[in-house]
Amino acid sequence: MPLIRSAYPGPPAYQYNGHLQTIIPSLTRKVTDVSYERERLTLADGDFVDLDWIDKGQNRLVILTHGLEGDSSRQYMLGTAKLFAQQGYDVLAWNCRSCSGEMNRAFRLYNHGEIGDLGEVINQALRTKQYTEVALIGYSMGGNITLKYLGVHGKQLPDVIKRGVAISAPTDLGASAVLLDRLANRFYRNRFMKKLVVKLSQKASRFPDQLDMSKLQYVKKWRDFDEFFSAPVNNYSDAEDFYNQASAVNFMAGITTPTLLLNAQNDPLLSPECSPGWLAESHKSIFLETPRLGGHVGFQISRDEHTYAERRALTFTQSEL
């Protein structure tokens, strides 16, 4: 489809660059009146993920996937859950392995390319109730997971999955890894790495023969971290193999479900390769919207409880294409 001209009016004036449009919403936004009911899902390999539900007995469902080191309580997750629940949807906001407040059982963690867990979550939701419509929405890493899942399964998806939405999705992980090493992005890189090292240290104490934390001394770049830790922990041969197998852009041609990719042009964490206009222009199911502003999972609007990304996800999900 042709590229979509964005209707995003822009953020409040004081958020005058992509970094502020990213950081301020994540630190100051407070979404209230969202109450989840938790379900623990045992996965096929014996591990678990926790599912947080808003179950109002609706016949439509939205499944939300969070970003790197996020969870169902992040403000963008709560905001999306609240908006869709108000509009007559049940909501399933699931937490990736190790992200619900309790370390997972298996040696492996979660990663940008892991679509098997999302598949099991979807199957559990469809076993729970006979929904007539399901939409998949993912933010950042969750957006990449959502896009890869839709692309890999293509026409084999359950018929009830009617829409996909990916917001601030790093669809080209190799290119985005280079961006994380820029001086201006060290704040994000160091924050992600610090949180992941805590989890990896816990894994090393439980599985001492499978993980060598001394390799941290060789980590100078984000790619090094993926080479020594992300790849082996998640069963990839090396960083390049991880990027090739996990980057959604390598699988998006297989998408058959109408899918929106919303990436801001000034997102500090996404390279231009993450917004593949060449693919969207020739693909009938991919709708690419690249507003000039918005930051990474920002998209705030003055005097609006919800972000443009949340409202855009709703309108796209409800649209007649």
Tab-separated table of C-alpha atoms in Angstrom:
chain	number	residue	atom	x	y	z
A	1	MET	CA	0.000	0.000	0.000
A	2	PRO	CA	1.130	3.621	-0.403
A	3	LEU	CA	2.783	5.224	2.585
A	4	ILE	CA	0.254	6.810	4.927
A	5	ARG	CA	0.350	10.550	5.529
A	6	SER	CA	0.329	10.852	9.304
A	7	ALA	CA	-2.277	12.899	11.154
A	8	TYR	CA	-0.122	13.138	14.291
A	9	PRO	CA	-0.356	16.798	15.411
A	10	GLY	CA	2.942	16.646	17.269
A	11	PRO	CA	3.903	16.580	20.948
A	12	PRO	CA	3.675	19.389	23.509
A	13	ALA	CA	6.024	22.250	22.596
A	14	TYR	CA	8.452	21.567	25.449
A	15	GLN	CA	9.224	18.149	23.960
A	16	TYR	CA	11.333	19.714	21.229
A	17	ASN	CA	13.427	16.725	20.136
A	18	GLY	CA	13.237	12.976	19.798
A	19	HIS	CA	14.963	12.291	23.104
A	20	LEU	CA	12.511	14.425	25.086
A	21	GLN	CA	9.602	12.925	23.168
A	22	THR	CA	10.886	9.513	24.264
A	23	ILE	CA	11.951	10.129	27.854
A	24	ILE	CA	9.332	12.533	29.226
A	25	PRO	CA	6.292	10.321	28.551
A	26	SER	CA	8.036	7.296	30.052
A	27	LEU	CA	8.852	9.185	33.257
A	28	THR	CA	5.833	11.413	33.801
A	29	ARG	CA	2.807	9.680	32.335
A	30	LYS	CA	0.419	8.023	34.804
A	31	VAL	CA	-2.465	5.930	33.496
A	32	THR	CA	-5.038	5.126	36.176
A	33	ASP	CA	-8.023	2.820	36.621
A	34	VAL	CA	-6.626	-0.246	34.898
A	35	SER	CA	-7.114	-3.489	36.800
A	36	TYR	CA	-5.737	-6.777	35.502
A	37	GLU	CA	-6.472	-10.361	36.470
A	38	ARG	CA	-3.371	-12.547	36.197
A	39	GLU	CA	-3.157	-15.996	34.675
A	40	ARG	CA	0.011	-18.089	34.594
A	41	LEU	CA	0.506	-19.993	31.365
A	42	THR	CA	2.804	-23.018	31.403
A	43	LEU	CA	4.638	-23.187	28.095
A	44	ALA	CA	5.402	-26.272	26.044
A	45	ASP	CA	8.999	-26.362	27.313
A	46	GLY	CA	7.899	-26.252	30.972
A	47	ASP	CA	8.661	-22.563	31.456
A	48	PHE	CA	5.958	-19.963	32.085
A	49	VAL	CA	4.707	-16.526	31.139
A	50	ASP	CA	2.170	-14.418	33.010
A	51	LEU	CA	-0.898	-13.098	31.219
A	52	ASP	CA	-2.712	-10.019	32.517
A	53	TRP	CA	-6.343	-9.838	31.465
A	54	ILE	CA	-9.132	-7.321	31.308
A	55	ASP	CA	-11.975	-9.759	30.700
A	56	LYS	CA	-15.350	-8.079	30.353
A	57	GLY	CA	-16.968	-10.834	28.336
A	58	GLN	CA	-16.523	-9.091	24.992
A	59	ASN	CA	-16.311	-10.923	21.684
A	60	ARG	CA	-13.297	-8.895	20.491
A	61	LEU	CA	-9.791	-9.226	21.926
A	62	VAL	CA	-6.571	-7.246	21.681
A	63	ILE	CA	-3.265	-8.922	22.617
A	64	LEU	CA	-0.490	-6.537	23.705
A	65	THR	CA	3.250	-7.270	23.635
A	66	HIS	CA	5.661	-4.974	25.493
A	67	GLY	CA	9.157	-3.737	24.712
A	68	LEU	CA	12.646	-4.724	25.877
A	69	GLU	CA	12.706	-5.023	29.678
A	70	GLY	CA	9.118	-3.814	29.791
A	71	ASP	CA	6.020	-5.477	31.206
A	72	SER	CA	2.251	-5.166	31.283
A	73	SER	CA	2.398	-2.266	33.756
A	74	ARG	CA	4.284	0.132	31.483
A	75	GLN	CA	2.295	3.262	30.790
A	76	TYR	CA	1.992	2.575	27.058
A	77	MET	CA	0.587	-0.870	27.864
A	78	LEU	CA	-1.843	0.511	30.438
A	79	GLY	CA	-2.921	3.316	28.126
A	80	THR	CA	-3.592	0.940	25.249
A	81	ALA	CA	-5.387	-1.522	27.519
A	82	LYS	CA	-7.596	1.207	28.967
A	83	LEU	CA	-8.542	2.673	25.597
A	84	PHE	CA	-9.439	-0.659	24.017
A	85	ALA	CA	-11.357	-1.835	27.090
A	86	GLN	CA	-13.410	1.358	26.954
A	87	GLN	CA	-14.209	0.613	23.316
A	88	GLY	CA	-15.579	-2.874	23.918
A	89	TYR	CA	-12.538	-5.141	23.750
A	90	ASP	CA	-11.194	-7.724	26.128
A	91	VAL	CA	-7.474	-7.135	26.674
A	92	LEU	CA	-4.630	-9.602	27.161
A	93	ALA	CA	-1.361	-7.871	28.098
A	94	TRP	CA	1.218	-10.603	28.401
A	95	ASN	CA	4.641	-10.486	30.039
A	96	CYS	CA	7.619	-12.063	28.289
A	97	ARG	CA	9.691	-14.618	30.178
A	98	SER	CA	11.309	-13.070	33.288
A	99	CYS	CA	9.382	-9.793	32.892
A	100	SER	CA	6.463	-10.282	35.287
A	101	GLY	CA	8.421	-9.871	38.518
A	102	GLU	CA	9.638	-13.464	38.804
A	103	MET	CA	12.578	-15.060	37.031
A	104	ASN	CA	11.603	-17.712	34.520
A	105	ARG	CA	12.620	-21.332	35.037
A	106	ALA	CA	14.535	-22.078	31.852
A	107	PHE	CA	18.068	-20.978	31.002
A	108	ARG	CA	16.876	-18.959	28.036
A	109	LEU	CA	15.259	-15.547	28.333
A	110	TYR	CA	13.084	-13.702	25.821
A	111	ASN	CA	14.290	-11.920	22.694
A	112	HIS	CA	13.202	-9.878	19.676
A	113	GLY	CA	12.833	-12.951	17.492
A	114	GLU	CA	10.946	-15.252	19.855
A	115	ILE	CA	7.523	-15.741	18.290
A	116	GLY	CA	6.794	-19.177	19.739
A	117	ASP	CA	5.758	-17.726	23.087
A	118	LEU	CA	3.400	-15.256	21.404
A	119	GLY	CA	1.908	-18.165	19.487
A	120	GLU	CA	1.255	-20.073	22.698
A	121	VAL	CA	-0.315	-16.975	24.262
A	122	ILE	CA	-2.627	-16.587	21.267
A	123	ASN	CA	-3.601	-20.261	21.383
A	124	GLN	CA	-4.385	-19.986	25.091
A	125	ALA	CA	-6.570	-16.946	24.469
A	126	LEU	CA	-8.489	-18.739	21.736
A	127	ARG	CA	-8.954	-21.780	23.972
A	128	THR	CA	-10.328	-19.503	26.686
A	129	LYS	CA	-13.119	-18.047	24.577
A	130	GLN	CA	-14.515	-18.032	21.055
A	131	TYR	CA	-13.526	-14.512	20.035
A	132	THR	CA	-14.785	-13.242	16.689
A	133	GLU	CA	-11.982	-10.690	16.203
A	134	VAL	CA	-8.420	-10.544	17.531
A	135	ALA	CA	-5.874	-7.760	17.022
A	136	LEU	CA	-2.157	-8.038	17.821
A	137	ILE	CA	-0.401	-4.873	19.002
A	138	GLY	CA	3.265	-4.609	19.920
A	139	TYR	CA	5.506	-1.811	21.115
A	140	SER	CA	9.218	-1.570	20.289
A	141	MET	CA	10.594	-5.117	20.705
A	142	GLY	CA	6.993	-6.295	20.954
A	143	GLY	CA	6.311	-4.644	17.621
A	144	ASN	CA	9.143	-6.591	16.014
A	145	ILE	CA	7.833	-9.820	17.555
A	146	THR	CA	4.328	-9.063	16.290
A	147	LEU	CA	5.517	-8.320	12.754
A	148	LYS	CA	7.704	-11.408	12.600
A	149	TYR	CA	4.875	-13.599	13.900
A	150	LEU	CA	2.479	-12.233	11.277
A	151	GLY	CA	5.062	-12.641	8.517
A	152	VAL	CA	6.170	-16.156	9.400
A	153	HIS	CA	2.652	-17.537	9.748
A	154	GLY	CA	1.059	-15.527	6.937
A	155	LYS	CA	-1.986	-17.329	5.574
A	156	GLN	CA	-1.752	-19.995	8.287
A	157	LEU	CA	-2.884	-17.592	11.021
A	158	PRO	CA	-6.155	-18.259	12.837
A	159	ASP	CA	-8.949	-16.610	10.859
A	160	VAL	CA	-10.004	-14.479	13.833
A	161	ILE	CA	-6.756	-12.464	13.735
A	162	LYS	CA	-7.927	-9.447	11.764
A	163	ARG	CA	-5.313	-6.729	12.382
A	164	GLY	CA	-1.714	-6.189	13.433
A	165	VAL	CA	-0.132	-2.996	14.777
A	166	ALA	CA	3.561	-2.386	15.483
A	167	ILE	CA	4.695	0.853	17.120
A	168	SER	CA	8.322	2.047	17.269
A	169	ALA	CA	9.459	-1.351	16.033
A	170	PRO	CA	13.205	-2.020	15.459
A	171	THR	CA	12.625	-4.227	12.456
A	172	ASP	CA	16.326	-4.186	11.470
A	173	LEU	CA	18.224	-5.153	14.615
A	174	GLY	CA	21.698	-4.891	13.148
A	175	ALA	CA	21.172	-1.294	12.039
A	176	SER	CA	19.546	-0.383	15.347
A	177	ALA	CA	22.449	-1.895	17.291
A	178	VAL	CA	24.776	0.580	15.586
A	179	LEU	CA	22.519	3.464	16.647
A	180	LEU	CA	22.586	2.388	20.292
A	181	ASP	CA	26.343	2.939	20.370
A	182	ARG	CA	26.107	6.594	19.398
A	183	LEU	CA	27.098	8.966	22.174
A	184	ALA	CA	23.635	10.533	22.239
A	185	ASN	CA	22.081	7.106	22.821
A	186	ARG	CA	24.394	5.813	25.533
A	187	PHE	CA	21.704	6.556	28.140
A	188	TYR	CA	19.341	4.039	26.550
A	189	ARG	CA	22.050	1.492	25.846
A	190	ASN	CA	23.454	1.552	29.362
A	191	ARG	CA	20.005	1.378	30.916
A	192	PHE	CA	19.012	-1.668	28.878
A	193	MET	CA	22.355	-3.353	29.452
A	194	LYS	CA	22.322	-2.776	33.209
A	195	LYS	CA	18.908	-4.405	33.572
A	196	LEU	CA	19.813	-7.344	31.371
A	197	VAL	CA	23.100	-7.946	33.199
A	198	VAL	CA	21.169	-8.337	36.464
A	199	LYS	CA	19.067	-11.075	34.894
A	200	LEU	CA	22.037	-12.731	33.248
A	201	SER	CA	23.875	-12.801	36.575
A	202	GLN	CA	20.938	-14.652	38.082
A	203	LYS	CA	21.049	-17.100	35.204
A	204	ALA	CA	24.789	-17.604	35.657
A	205	SER	CA	24.321	-18.469	39.324
A	206	ARG	CA	21.681	-21.075	38.445
A	207	PHE	CA	23.389	-22.386	35.304
A	208	PRO	CA	27.127	-21.838	35.973
A	209	ASP	CA	28.275	-24.166	33.189
A	210	GLN	CA	26.240	-22.402	30.505
A	211	LEU	CA	27.087	-18.726	30.945
A	212	ASP	CA	30.431	-16.975	31.426
A	213	MET	CA	29.871	-13.530	32.933
A	214	SER	CA	33.596	-12.733	32.697
A	215	LYS	CA	32.975	-11.922	29.023
A	216	LEU	CA	31.403	-8.654	30.146
A	217	GLN	CA	34.921	-7.214	30.149
A	218	TYR	CA	34.975	-7.570	26.361
A	219	VAL	CA	31.701	-5.730	25.813
A	220	LYS	CA	32.442	-2.349	24.254
A	221	LYS	CA	29.448	-2.094	21.934
A	222	TRP	CA	25.856	-3.303	21.923
A	223	ARG	CA	26.756	-5.820	19.225
A	224	ASP	CA	29.379	-7.266	21.598
A	225	PHE	CA	26.667	-7.768	24.197
A	226	ASP	CA	24.532	-9.584	21.651
A	227	GLU	CA	27.537	-11.652	20.538
A	228	PHE	CA	28.541	-12.835	24.017
A	229	PHE	CA	25.168	-12.954	25.765
A	230	SER	CA	21.946	-12.353	23.801
A	231	ALA	CA	22.833	-14.847	21.082
A	232	PRO	CA	24.044	-17.829	23.154
A	233	VAL	CA	21.407	-17.444	25.878
A	234	ASN	CA	18.680	-17.519	23.249
A	235	ASN	CA	20.167	-20.279	21.085
A	236	TYR	CA	21.568	-18.225	18.214
A	237	SER	CA	25.070	-18.977	16.967
A	238	ASP	CA	26.305	-15.369	17.124
A	239	ALA	CA	25.130	-11.758	16.882
A	240	GLU	CA	24.819	-11.874	13.093
A	241	ASP	CA	22.694	-15.007	13.265
A	242	PHE	CA	20.544	-13.337	15.934
A	243	TYR	CA	19.999	-10.244	13.803
A	244	ASN	CA	19.197	-12.272	10.680
A	245	GLN	CA	16.751	-14.604	12.385
A	246	ALA	CA	15.122	-12.051	14.685
A	247	SER	CA	14.745	-8.939	12.503
A	248	ALA	CA	11.126	-8.694	11.382
A	249	VAL	CA	12.072	-6.938	8.143
A	250	ASN	CA	13.345	-10.294	6.875
A	251	PHE	CA	9.887	-11.839	7.286
A	252	MET	CA	7.411	-9.021	6.671
A	253	ALA	CA	6.898	-9.919	3.010
A	254	GLY	CA	4.883	-12.904	4.257
A	255	ILE	CA	2.296	-10.764	6.077
A	256	THR	CA	-1.265	-11.310	4.845
A	257	THR	CA	-3.144	-9.615	7.708
A	258	PRO	CA	-3.680	-5.838	7.384
A	259	THR	CA	-0.870	-4.431	9.523
A	260	LEU	CA	0.140	-0.918	10.546
A	261	LEU	CA	3.766	-0.003	11.258
A	262	LEU	CA	4.019	3.355	13.043
A	263	ASN	CA	7.622	4.593	13.370
A	264	ALA	CA	8.599	8.214	14.011
A	265	GLN	CA	11.289	9.681	11.778
A	266	ASN	CA	13.022	11.209	14.821
A	267	ASP	CA	13.009	8.010	16.872
A	268	PRO	CA	16.500	7.955	18.452
A	269	LEU	CA	16.567	4.153	18.594
A	270	LEU	CA	15.462	3.294	15.061
A	271	SER	CA	17.521	3.467	11.899
A	272	PRO	CA	15.848	4.356	8.576
A	273	GLU	CA	16.055	0.671	7.653
A	274	CYS	CA	13.459	-0.056	10.352
A	275	SER	CA	10.784	1.699	8.259
A	276	PRO	CA	10.942	-0.213	4.949
A	277	GLY	CA	9.067	2.051	2.567
A	278	TRP	CA	10.246	-0.049	-0.375
A	279	LEU	CA	8.295	-2.972	1.058
A	280	ALA	CA	5.162	-1.078	2.074
A	281	GLU	CA	4.792	0.537	-1.347
A	282	SER	CA	4.488	-2.820	-3.057
A	283	HIS	CA	2.706	-4.810	-0.332
A	284	LYS	CA	-1.076	-4.861	-0.061
A	285	SER	CA	-1.204	-5.705	3.657
A	286	ILE	CA	1.472	-3.418	5.154
A	287	PHE	CA	0.542	0.169	6.015
A	288	LEU	CA	3.575	2.290	6.911
A	289	GLU	CA	3.121	5.575	8.764
A	290	THR	CA	6.221	7.616	9.580
A	291	PRO	CA	5.347	10.920	11.275
A	292	ARG	CA	8.178	13.429	11.484
A	293	LEU	CA	7.910	13.584	15.293
A	294	GLY	CA	7.042	11.193	18.094
A	295	GLY	CA	10.278	9.778	19.483
A	296	HIS	CA	10.407	6.156	20.632
A	297	VAL	CA	7.054	4.988	22.041
A	298	GLY	CA	6.245	8.635	22.724
A	299	PHE	CA	3.618	10.233	20.483
A	300	GLN	CA	2.108	12.345	23.250
A	301	ILE	CA	-0.662	14.812	22.449
A	302	SER	CA	-1.329	17.958	24.479
A	303	ARG	CA	-4.314	17.664	26.821
A	304	ASP	CA	-5.075	14.066	25.859
A	305	GLU	CA	-4.968	11.117	28.244
A	306	HIS	CA	-3.992	8.821	25.395
A	307	THR	CA	-1.122	8.998	22.942
A	308	TYR	CA	-1.471	9.262	19.194
A	309	ALA	CA	-0.063	5.730	18.914
A	310	GLU	CA	-2.816	4.325	21.118
A	311	ARG	CA	-5.562	6.164	19.265
A	312	ARG	CA	-4.072	5.256	15.899
A	313	ALA	CA	-3.917	1.590	16.904
A	314	LEU	CA	-7.612	1.728	17.767
A	315	THR	CA	-8.715	3.463	14.571
A	316	PHE	CA	-6.660	1.097	12.425
A	317	THR	CA	-8.010	-1.940	14.254
A	318	GLN	CA	-11.581	-0.748	13.731
A	319	SER	CA	-11.128	0.458	10.150
A	320	GLU	CA	-12.756	-1.039	7.082
A	321	LEU	CA	-9.967	-1.538	4.557
